[in-house]
XYZ file of C-alpha atoms in Angstrom:
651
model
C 102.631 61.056 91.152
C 105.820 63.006 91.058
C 109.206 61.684 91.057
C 110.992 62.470 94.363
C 114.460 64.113 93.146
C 112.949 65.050 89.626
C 114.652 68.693 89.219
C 112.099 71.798 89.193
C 114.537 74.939 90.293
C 118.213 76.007 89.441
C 119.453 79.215 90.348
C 120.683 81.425 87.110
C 124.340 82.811 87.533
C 122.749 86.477 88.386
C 120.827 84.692 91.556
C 124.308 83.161 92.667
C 126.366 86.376 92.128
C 123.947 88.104 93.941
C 123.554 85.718 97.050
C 124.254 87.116 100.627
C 126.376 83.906 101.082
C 128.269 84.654 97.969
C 129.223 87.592 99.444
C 130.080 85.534 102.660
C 132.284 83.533 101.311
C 134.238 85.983 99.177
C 134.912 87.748 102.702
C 136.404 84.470 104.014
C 137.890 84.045 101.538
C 136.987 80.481 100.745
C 135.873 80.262 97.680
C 134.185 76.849 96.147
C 130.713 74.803 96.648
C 128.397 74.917 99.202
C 129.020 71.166 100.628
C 132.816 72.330 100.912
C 131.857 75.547 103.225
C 128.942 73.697 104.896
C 131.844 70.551 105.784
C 133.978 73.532 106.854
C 131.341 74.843 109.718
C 131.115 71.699 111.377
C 134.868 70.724 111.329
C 135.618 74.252 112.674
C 132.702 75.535 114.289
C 134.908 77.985 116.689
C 135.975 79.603 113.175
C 132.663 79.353 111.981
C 130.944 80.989 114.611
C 133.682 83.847 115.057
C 133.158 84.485 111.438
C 129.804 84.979 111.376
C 130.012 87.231 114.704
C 132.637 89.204 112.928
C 131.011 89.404 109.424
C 127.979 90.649 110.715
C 129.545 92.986 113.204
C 127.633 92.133 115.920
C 126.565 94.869 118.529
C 128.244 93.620 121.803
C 131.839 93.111 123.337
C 133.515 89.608 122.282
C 135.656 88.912 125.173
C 138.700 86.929 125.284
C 137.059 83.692 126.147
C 137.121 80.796 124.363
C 134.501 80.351 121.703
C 133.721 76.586 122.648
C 134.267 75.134 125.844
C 133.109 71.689 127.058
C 131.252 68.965 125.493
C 127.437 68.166 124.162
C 125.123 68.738 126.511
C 127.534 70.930 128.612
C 128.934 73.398 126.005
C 129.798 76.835 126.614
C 129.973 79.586 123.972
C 131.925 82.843 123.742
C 132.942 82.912 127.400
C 133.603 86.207 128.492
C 130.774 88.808 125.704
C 128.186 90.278 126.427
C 125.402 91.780 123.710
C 121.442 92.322 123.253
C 119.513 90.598 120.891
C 117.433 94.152 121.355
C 120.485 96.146 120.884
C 120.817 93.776 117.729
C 117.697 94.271 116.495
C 117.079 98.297 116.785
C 121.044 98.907 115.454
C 119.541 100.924 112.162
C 117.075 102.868 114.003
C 119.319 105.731 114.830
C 120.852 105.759 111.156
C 117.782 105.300 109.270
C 114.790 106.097 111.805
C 112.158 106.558 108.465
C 112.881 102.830 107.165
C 109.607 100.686 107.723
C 110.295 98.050 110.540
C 106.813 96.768 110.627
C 103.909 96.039 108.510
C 100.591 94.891 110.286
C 97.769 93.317 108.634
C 95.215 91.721 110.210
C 91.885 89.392 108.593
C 89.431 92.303 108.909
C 91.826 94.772 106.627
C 93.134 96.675 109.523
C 96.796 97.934 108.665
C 99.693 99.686 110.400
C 103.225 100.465 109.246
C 105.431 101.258 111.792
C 109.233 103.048 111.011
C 112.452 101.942 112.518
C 112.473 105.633 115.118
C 109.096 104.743 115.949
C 109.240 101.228 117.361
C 112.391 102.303 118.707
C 110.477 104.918 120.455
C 107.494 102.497 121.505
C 110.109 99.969 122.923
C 111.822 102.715 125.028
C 108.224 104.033 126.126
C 107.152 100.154 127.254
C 110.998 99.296 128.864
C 110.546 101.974 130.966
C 106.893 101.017 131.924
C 108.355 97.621 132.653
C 110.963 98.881 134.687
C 109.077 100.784 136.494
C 106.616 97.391 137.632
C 110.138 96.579 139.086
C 110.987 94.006 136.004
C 114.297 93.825 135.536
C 117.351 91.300 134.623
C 116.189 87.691 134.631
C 112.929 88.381 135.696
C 110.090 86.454 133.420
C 107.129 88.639 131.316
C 104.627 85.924 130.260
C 102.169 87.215 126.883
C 98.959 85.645 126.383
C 98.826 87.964 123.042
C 98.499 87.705 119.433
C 100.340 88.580 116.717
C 100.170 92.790 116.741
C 102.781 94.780 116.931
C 102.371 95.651 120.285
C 103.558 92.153 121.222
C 106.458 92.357 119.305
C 107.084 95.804 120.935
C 106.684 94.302 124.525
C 109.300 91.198 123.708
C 111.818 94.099 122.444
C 111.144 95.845 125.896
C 111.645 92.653 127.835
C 115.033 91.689 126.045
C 116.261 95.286 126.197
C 116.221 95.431 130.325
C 118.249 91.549 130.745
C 114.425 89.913 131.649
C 112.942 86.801 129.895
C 110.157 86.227 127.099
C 107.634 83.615 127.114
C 104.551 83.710 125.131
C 101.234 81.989 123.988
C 98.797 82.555 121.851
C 95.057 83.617 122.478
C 93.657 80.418 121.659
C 95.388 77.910 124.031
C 92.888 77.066 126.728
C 93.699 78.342 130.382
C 94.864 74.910 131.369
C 97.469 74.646 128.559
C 98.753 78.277 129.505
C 98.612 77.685 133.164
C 101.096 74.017 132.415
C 103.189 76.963 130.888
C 103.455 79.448 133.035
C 103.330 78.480 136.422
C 106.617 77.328 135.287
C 108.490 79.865 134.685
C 106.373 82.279 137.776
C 106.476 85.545 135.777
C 106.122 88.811 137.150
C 104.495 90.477 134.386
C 101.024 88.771 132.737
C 100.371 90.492 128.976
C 97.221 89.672 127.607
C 94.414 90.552 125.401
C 90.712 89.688 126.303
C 89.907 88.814 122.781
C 90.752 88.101 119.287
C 89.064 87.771 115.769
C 89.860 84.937 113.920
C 88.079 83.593 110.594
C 85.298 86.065 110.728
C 84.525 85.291 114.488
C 85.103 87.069 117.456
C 86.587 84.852 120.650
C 86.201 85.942 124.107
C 89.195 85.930 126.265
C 88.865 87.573 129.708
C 87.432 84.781 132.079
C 90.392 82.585 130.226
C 93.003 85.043 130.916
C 91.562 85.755 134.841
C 91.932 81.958 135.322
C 95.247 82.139 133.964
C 95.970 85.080 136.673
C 94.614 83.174 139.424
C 97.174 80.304 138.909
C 99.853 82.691 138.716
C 100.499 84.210 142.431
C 103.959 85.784 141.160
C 102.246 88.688 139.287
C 102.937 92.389 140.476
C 101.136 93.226 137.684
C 99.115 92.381 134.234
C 98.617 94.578 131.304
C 96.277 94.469 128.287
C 97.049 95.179 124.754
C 94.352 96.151 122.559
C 93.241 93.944 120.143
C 93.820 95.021 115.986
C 89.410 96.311 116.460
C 90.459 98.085 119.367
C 89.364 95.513 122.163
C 90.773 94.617 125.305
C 92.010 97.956 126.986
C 90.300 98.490 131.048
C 90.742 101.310 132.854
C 93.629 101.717 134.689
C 93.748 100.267 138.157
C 91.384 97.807 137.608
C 91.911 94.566 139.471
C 89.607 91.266 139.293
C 89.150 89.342 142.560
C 90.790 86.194 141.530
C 94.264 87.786 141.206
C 96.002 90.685 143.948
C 97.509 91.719 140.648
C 96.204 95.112 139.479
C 95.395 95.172 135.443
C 97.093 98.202 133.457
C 96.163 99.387 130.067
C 98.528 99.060 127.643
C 98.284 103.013 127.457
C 99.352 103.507 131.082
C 102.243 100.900 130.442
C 103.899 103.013 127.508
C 103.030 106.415 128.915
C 106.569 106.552 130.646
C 109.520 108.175 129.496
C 113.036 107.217 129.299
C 115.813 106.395 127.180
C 116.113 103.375 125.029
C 119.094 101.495 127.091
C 120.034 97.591 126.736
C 121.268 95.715 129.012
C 124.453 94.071 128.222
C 124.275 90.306 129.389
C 126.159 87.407 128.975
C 126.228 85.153 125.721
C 123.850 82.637 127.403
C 121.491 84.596 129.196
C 118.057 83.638 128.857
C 116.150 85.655 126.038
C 113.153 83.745 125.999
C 111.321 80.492 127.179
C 109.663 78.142 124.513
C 107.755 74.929 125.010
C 107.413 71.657 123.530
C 103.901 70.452 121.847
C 103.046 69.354 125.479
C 101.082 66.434 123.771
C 102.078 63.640 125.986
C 102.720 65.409 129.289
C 104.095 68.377 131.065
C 105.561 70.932 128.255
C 109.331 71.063 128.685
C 110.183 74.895 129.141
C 113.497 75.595 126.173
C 115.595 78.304 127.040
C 117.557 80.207 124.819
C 119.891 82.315 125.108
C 120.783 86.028 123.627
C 124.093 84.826 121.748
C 122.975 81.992 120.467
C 119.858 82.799 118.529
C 121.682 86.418 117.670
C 124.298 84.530 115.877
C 121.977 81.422 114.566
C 119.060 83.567 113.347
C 121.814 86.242 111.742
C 123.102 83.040 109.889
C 120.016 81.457 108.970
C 118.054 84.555 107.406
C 121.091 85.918 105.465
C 123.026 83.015 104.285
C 119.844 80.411 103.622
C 116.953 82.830 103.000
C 119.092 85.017 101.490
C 117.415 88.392 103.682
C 118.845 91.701 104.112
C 117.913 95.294 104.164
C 115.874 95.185 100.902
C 113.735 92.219 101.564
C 109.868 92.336 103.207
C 109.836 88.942 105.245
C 106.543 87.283 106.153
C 105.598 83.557 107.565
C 102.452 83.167 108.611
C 102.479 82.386 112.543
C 101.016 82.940 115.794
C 102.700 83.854 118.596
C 102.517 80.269 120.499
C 105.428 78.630 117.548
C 108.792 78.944 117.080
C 108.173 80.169 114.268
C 107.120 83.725 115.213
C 110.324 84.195 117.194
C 111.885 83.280 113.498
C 110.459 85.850 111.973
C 110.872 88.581 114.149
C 114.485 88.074 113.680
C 113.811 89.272 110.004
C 114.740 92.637 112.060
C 117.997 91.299 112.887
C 119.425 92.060 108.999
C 117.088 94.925 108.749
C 114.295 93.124 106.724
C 110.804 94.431 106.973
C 108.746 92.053 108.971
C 105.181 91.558 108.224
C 102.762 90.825 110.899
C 99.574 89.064 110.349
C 96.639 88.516 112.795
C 94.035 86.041 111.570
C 93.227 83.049 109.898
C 95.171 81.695 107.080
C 91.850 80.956 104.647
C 89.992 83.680 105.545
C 87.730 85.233 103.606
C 89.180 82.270 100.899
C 92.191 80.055 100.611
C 94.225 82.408 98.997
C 94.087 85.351 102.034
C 97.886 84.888 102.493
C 98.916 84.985 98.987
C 96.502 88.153 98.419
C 98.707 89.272 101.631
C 102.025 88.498 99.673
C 100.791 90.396 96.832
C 99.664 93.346 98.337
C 102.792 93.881 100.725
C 105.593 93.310 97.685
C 106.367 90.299 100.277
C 109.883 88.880 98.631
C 110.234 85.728 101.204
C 107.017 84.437 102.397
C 106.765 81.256 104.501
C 103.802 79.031 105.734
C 103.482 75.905 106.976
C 103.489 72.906 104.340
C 99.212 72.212 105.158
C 99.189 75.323 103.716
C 100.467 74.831 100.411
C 98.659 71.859 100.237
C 95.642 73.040 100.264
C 96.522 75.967 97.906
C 97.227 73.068 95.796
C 93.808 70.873 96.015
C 92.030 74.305 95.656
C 93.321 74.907 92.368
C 95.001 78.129 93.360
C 96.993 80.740 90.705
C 98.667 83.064 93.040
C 98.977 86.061 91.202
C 100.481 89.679 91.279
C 103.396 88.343 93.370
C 106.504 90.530 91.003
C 108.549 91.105 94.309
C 108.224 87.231 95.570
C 111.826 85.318 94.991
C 111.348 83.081 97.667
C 109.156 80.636 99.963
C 109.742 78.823 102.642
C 107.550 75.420 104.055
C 108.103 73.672 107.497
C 106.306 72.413 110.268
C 105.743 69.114 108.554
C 107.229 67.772 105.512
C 106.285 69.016 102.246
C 105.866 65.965 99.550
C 107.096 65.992 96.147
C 103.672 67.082 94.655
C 103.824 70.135 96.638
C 107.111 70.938 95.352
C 105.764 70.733 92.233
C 102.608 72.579 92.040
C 104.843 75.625 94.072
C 106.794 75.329 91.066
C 104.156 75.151 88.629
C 102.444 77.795 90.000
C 105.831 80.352 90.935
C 107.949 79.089 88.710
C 110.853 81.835 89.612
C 110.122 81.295 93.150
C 112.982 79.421 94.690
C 111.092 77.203 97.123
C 112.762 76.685 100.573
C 111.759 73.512 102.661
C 112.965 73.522 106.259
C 113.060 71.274 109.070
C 114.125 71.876 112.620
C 112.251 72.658 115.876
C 111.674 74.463 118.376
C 114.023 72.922 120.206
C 116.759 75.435 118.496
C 114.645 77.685 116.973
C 115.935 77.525 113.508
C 116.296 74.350 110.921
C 118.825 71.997 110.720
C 118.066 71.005 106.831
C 117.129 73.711 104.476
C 117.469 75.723 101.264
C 120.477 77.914 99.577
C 120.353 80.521 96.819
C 123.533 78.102 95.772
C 121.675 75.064 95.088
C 119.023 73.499 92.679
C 115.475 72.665 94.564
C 114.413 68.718 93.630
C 110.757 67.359 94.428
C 110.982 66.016 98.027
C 114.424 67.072 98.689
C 115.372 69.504 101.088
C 118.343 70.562 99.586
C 121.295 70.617 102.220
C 122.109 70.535 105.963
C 122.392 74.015 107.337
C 125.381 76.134 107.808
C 127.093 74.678 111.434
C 124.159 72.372 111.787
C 126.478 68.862 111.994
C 123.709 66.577 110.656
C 124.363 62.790 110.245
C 121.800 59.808 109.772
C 122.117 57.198 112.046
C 121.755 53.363 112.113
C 120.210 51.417 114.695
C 123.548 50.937 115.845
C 124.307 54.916 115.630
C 126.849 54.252 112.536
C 126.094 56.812 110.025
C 124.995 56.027 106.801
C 124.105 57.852 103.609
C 121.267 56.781 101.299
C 119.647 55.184 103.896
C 117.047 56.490 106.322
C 118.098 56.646 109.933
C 117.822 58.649 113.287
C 118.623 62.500 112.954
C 121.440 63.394 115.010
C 123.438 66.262 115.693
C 127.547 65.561 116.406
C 128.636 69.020 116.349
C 127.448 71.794 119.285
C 124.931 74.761 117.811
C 125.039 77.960 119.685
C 121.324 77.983 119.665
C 120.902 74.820 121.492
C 119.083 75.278 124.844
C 120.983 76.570 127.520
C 119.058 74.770 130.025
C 115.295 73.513 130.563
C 113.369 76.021 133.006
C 113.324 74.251 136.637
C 115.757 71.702 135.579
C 118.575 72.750 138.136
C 120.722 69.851 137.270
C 119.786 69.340 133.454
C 118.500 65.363 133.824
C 115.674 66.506 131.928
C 117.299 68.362 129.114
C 120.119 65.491 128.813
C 117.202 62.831 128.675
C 115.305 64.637 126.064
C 118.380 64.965 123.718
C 121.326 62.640 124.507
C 119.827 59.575 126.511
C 120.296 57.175 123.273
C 123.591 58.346 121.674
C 126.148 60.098 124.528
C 127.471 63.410 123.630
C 125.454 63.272 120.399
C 121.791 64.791 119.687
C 119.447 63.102 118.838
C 116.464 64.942 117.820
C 113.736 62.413 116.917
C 112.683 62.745 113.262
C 113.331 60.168 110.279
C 116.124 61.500 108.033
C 117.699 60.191 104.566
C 120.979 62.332 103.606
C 121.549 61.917 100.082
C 125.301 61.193 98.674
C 125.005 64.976 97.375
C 123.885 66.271 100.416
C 120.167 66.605 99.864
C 118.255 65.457 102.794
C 114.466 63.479 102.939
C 112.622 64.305 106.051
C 109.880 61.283 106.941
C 108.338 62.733 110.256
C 108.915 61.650 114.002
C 111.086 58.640 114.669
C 108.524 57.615 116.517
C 105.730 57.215 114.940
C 107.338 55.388 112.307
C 105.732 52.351 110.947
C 107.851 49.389 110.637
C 105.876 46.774 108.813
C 108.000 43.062 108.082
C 111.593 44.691 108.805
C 110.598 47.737 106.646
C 110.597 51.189 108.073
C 108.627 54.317 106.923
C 108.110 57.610 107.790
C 104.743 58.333 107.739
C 104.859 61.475 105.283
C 105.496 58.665 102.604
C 101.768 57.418 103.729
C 100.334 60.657 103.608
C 101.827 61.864 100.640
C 99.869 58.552 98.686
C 96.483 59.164 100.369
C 95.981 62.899 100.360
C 96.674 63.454 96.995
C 92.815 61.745 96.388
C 90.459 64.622 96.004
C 88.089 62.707 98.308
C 90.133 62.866 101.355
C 90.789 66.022 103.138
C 93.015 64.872 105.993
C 94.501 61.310 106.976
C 95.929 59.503 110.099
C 97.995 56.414 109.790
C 99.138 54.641 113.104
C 100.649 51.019 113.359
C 99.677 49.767 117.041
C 102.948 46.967 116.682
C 105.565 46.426 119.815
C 108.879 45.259 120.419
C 108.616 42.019 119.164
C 105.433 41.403 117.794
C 103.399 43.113 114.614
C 100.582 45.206 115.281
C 97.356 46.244 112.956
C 97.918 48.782 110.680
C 94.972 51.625 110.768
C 94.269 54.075 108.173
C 91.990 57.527 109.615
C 90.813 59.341 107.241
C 88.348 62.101 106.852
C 86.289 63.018 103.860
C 86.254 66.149 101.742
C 82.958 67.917 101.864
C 80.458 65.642 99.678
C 82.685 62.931 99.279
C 82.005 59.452 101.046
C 83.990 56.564 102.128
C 82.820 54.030 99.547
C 84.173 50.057 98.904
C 85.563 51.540 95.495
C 87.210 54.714 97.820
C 88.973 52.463 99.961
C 90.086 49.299 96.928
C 91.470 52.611 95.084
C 93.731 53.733 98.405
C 94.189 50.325 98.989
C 95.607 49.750 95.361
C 97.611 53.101 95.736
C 99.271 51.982 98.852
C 100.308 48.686 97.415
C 101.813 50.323 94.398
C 103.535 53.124 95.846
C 104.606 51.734 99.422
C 104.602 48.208 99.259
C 102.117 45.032 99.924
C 103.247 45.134 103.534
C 101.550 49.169 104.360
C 98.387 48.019 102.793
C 96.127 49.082 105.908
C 94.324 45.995 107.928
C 91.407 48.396 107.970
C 90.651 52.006 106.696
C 88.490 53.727 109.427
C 86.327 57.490 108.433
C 87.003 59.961 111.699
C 84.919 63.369 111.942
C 88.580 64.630 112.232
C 92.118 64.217 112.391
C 93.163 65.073 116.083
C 96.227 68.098 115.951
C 98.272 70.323 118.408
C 97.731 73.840 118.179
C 100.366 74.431 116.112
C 99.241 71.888 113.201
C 101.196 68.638 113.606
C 99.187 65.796 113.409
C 99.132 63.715 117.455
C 100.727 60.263 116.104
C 102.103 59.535 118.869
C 99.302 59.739 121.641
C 96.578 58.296 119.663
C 98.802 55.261 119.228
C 99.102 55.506 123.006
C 95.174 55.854 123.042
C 94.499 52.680 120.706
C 97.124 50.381 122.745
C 94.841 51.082 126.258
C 96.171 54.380 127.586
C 92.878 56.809 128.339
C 92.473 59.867 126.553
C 93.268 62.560 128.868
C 97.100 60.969 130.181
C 97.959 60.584 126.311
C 97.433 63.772 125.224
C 96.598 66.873 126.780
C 93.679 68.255 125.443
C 94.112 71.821 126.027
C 97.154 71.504 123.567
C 94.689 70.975 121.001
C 93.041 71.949 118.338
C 90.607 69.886 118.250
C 90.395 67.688 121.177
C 86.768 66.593 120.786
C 87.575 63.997 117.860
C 89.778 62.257 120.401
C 86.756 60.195 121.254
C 86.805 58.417 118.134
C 90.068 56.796 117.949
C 89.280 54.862 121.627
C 89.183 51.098 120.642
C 85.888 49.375 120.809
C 85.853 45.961 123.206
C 83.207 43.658 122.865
């Protein structure tokens, strides 16, 4: 096993000089360490935040408001501006219409660059067919889309006339979409009838009339075509279930009309993201044009280190945070690099042929990912323009730091952590700093993270509750249909007043460096002693014979529960009595007597949201009596029909 901390990455003197935050922090004129200017952010975030507004120039007027007003969960920012994250995002398009905005690839080789003037040019087209359905300022556009360009192009539309994003992607199931959307009652319905993914071909249009049905707020719905040119009916066409007539997306965009944005407040809603919606109704997160503007500005030039030279791509669908991350690549004039299709298809390296191919120089992916790059043996190759990656949506353990750097050894790796919750991380990476095995290496720019005790004293070295103390601009500005936020303040600030808590396992280190252990939780606390459960994982996946693992400890206040190991088998493996002494022995060694599982149990498969992350939570809910279907909705799932197999036995 790898030593967590053991060094693998230092940035050379020419990687530091060149840094965007380098040049950041000669403009402030604060020169000095990173700790020093990250302690500065959070002691002064009015400064902070002006400065990075100023520094970046951001398109908008600043007003003569205050920059903070009010108190977690009630704060106000930049009272008085007004700005467009679409203005924001199409400011080089007049000065440099030829520079390529846009790269689309999807599984099947299909491939589309698009310039600056021209999606410019394709969002003015689509504003004005939006405008002309009668969408306007705060009005909602639902997608039910993948990840083509044309979605992207829609969002920019939507943001440019004041009205409000929400999307999901093509392979929720109509009741997951419908918990979404009915929601938020949009006006516009975008969808696609289809979509290829892993060499397969999924059918979409009775999905996306159900989803119509449920939505009586529609004036209209449109349909994109699909990257093999699916999923376009005739104009005028309108199914029975839904008064709502169905455009093509040709007969959307064949409007003219100039490209206009509509200058709104600081915290207007841009968009409307959702929570896992694992364990009941998904919460619907607004956020707000300022706030991710300024945080997303911040995040890609300062921590991955993105500007105008750069090709950015994470791999993403259109249904996590993540994709609204990476279309603010076009924010500091990155190109952004679209990809349709499954992540191991035709093989396990499809994204890192991708990377190559593209001259991709910061490519993220979700840690499973690089994971299974590693148990496959991969070499990525031909990668000259790659300088950095970047791994979230679960923690990455030590042995996947060091295979990334084993395999890219000038590849500075970048492991995140946030949520959707803000739409960025709160921990991350810096061009400043050295990357250690299991280490994230610092808490973000204005991101006031502290560990907390059970009796909310912070503590370093130690792992404790992840809280926030200091205000983010990119904190939800409200919870849709939450008029007087008891929902949003329950989420958030029901266990520490006026301070977030966010619900993952953190240990800050004395230098800063941060260990993320999962969801809060779902952590097991055996005899007094509490673990995340990435510690688990990281111990039983690294056997070749297991491809995917579930640990849950059923315990209560008060009295200890069984500890249960899931597991499911690589292809021509098998559970055998030496399998499980070896994990057995393993756990012993590297945890401690005390997470030695009461009993190691082989599952078809380990239940998972759409998005990846593995449902702790609900099948803990599931094994202490709670049926199937109220802990954990289904149609948030990948996989919903293991479920089954984690219901306890009785005699």
């Amino acid at each position: 096993m790898v030593e967590e901390g053991a060094l693998l990455w230092e940035p050379t003197p020419e990687v530091v000089w060149d840094a965007k935050i380098t040049r950041y922090m000669e403009w402030l004129g604060r020169p000095g360490d990173y700790e020093s200017l990250w302690r500065w952010s959070v002691d002064a975030p009015a400064d902070f935040w002006t400065s990075v507004w100023d520094y970046f120039g951001v398109v908008g007027e600043r007003g003569d408001g205050p920059v903070i007003s009010g108190t977690m969960p009630g704060v106000e920012w930049f009272t008085g501006s007004t700005l467009n994250y679409a203005a924001n995002a199409l400011r080089r398009a007049a000065d440099d219409p030829d520079r390529p905005a846009v790269v689309f690839r999807d599984e099947a080789g299909g491939r589309r660059v698009i310039t600056l003037g021209e999606l410019a040019e394709e969002v003015g087209r689509v504003r004005a067919g939006l405008a002309g359905l009668g969408v306007g300022r705060g009005d909602r556009v639902a997608a039910y889309a993948p990840n083509v360009p044309e979605t992207l192009v829609a969002f920019l539309a939507t943001a440019s006339l004041g009205a409000v994003w929400s999307s999901c992607s093509p392979d929720f199931g109509a009741p997951s979409v419908i918990d979404r959307f009915t929601q938020i009652e949009p006006k516009v319905l975008i969808a696609v009838d289809g979509y290829d993914y892993n060499g397969r071909r999924f059918d979409r249009a009775e999905v996306v009339r159900d989803i119509a049905a449920k939505l009586p707020t529609l004036v209209a719905q449109v349909r994109i075509p699909t990257s093999r040119g699916h999923g376009a009916p005739e104009a005028g066409q309108a199914p029975a279930e839904s008064g709502a007539p169905v455009l093509s997306w040709a007969d959307l965009r064949d409007c003219t009309g100039p490209l206009d944005f509509e200058p709104v407040p600081f915290g207007h809603p841009l968009w409307i993201v959702y929570s896992s919606g694992t364990t009941g109704l998904p919460k619907p997160i607004v956020h707000g044009h300022g706030g991710v503007v300024l945080e997303h500005l911040k995040a890609l030039s300062f921590h991955q280190d993105l500007g105008e030279d750069d090709v950015f791509f994470w791999y993403t669908t259109t249904g996590w945070m993540m994709w609204n991350y990476l279309i603010g690549g076009l924010l500091v004039g990155a190109t952004v690099v679209l990809y349709d299709g499954s992540a191991t298809h035709p093989g396990t390296d499809a994204l890192w042929r991708l990377a190559a191919e593209e001259g991709v120089t910061y490519f993220g992916t979700g840690a499973p990912y690089l994971i299974a790059s590693m148990k496959a043996g991969l070499r990525p190759g031909g990668l000259t323009a790659l300088r950095g990656l970047g791994s979230t949506g679960s923690p990455l353990p030590p042995e996947g730091f060091a295979w990334v750097h084993d395999a890219l050894p000038e590849v500075q790796l970048g492991s995140f952590s946030g949520g959707t919750d803000v739409c960025t991380g709160f921990v991350g990476a810096v061009p400043l700093l050295p990357v250690r095995a299991g280490v994230i290496p610092c808490r973000c720019l204005g991101a006031g993270v502290e560990s907390f005790d059970p009796s909310g004293a912070p503590v370093v070295g130690e792992v404790g509750e992840l809280v926030l103390t200091v205000p983010m601009p990119s904190m939800p500005v409200m919870f849709w249909n939450d008029p007087d936020g008891t929902r949003y303040r329950e989420s958030y600030f029901a266990d520490y007043p006026g301070v977030w808590r966010h619900g993952d396992w953190i240990k800050i280190l004395p230098d800063g460096g941060c260990v993320i252990y999962g969801r809060s939780d779902s952590t097991l606390n055996r005899g007094g002693v509490r673990m995340g459960t990435s510690e688990f994982y990281r111990v039983v996946e690294r056997f070749d014979e297991i491809a995917d693992s579930l640990v849950i400890d059923t315990g209560q206040l008060g009295q200890e529960g069984r500890l249960l190991l899931y597991v499911t088998v690589a292809e021509g493996a098998a559970l055998s009595d030496e399998l499980v002494m070896k994990l057995r022995g393993a756990l012993r060694d590297a945890l401690s007597p005390r997470h030695v599982p009461n009993e190691i149990i082989e599952v078809p498969g380990i239940p998972r949201t759409l998005s990846g992350k593995k449902l702790e939570v609900p099948v803990r809910k599931i094994l202490l009596g709670v049926p199937p279907e109220k802990a954990a909705n289904l149609d948030a799932m990948a996989n919903p029909e293991v479920l089954p197999h984690f219901i306890p036995v009785t005699e």
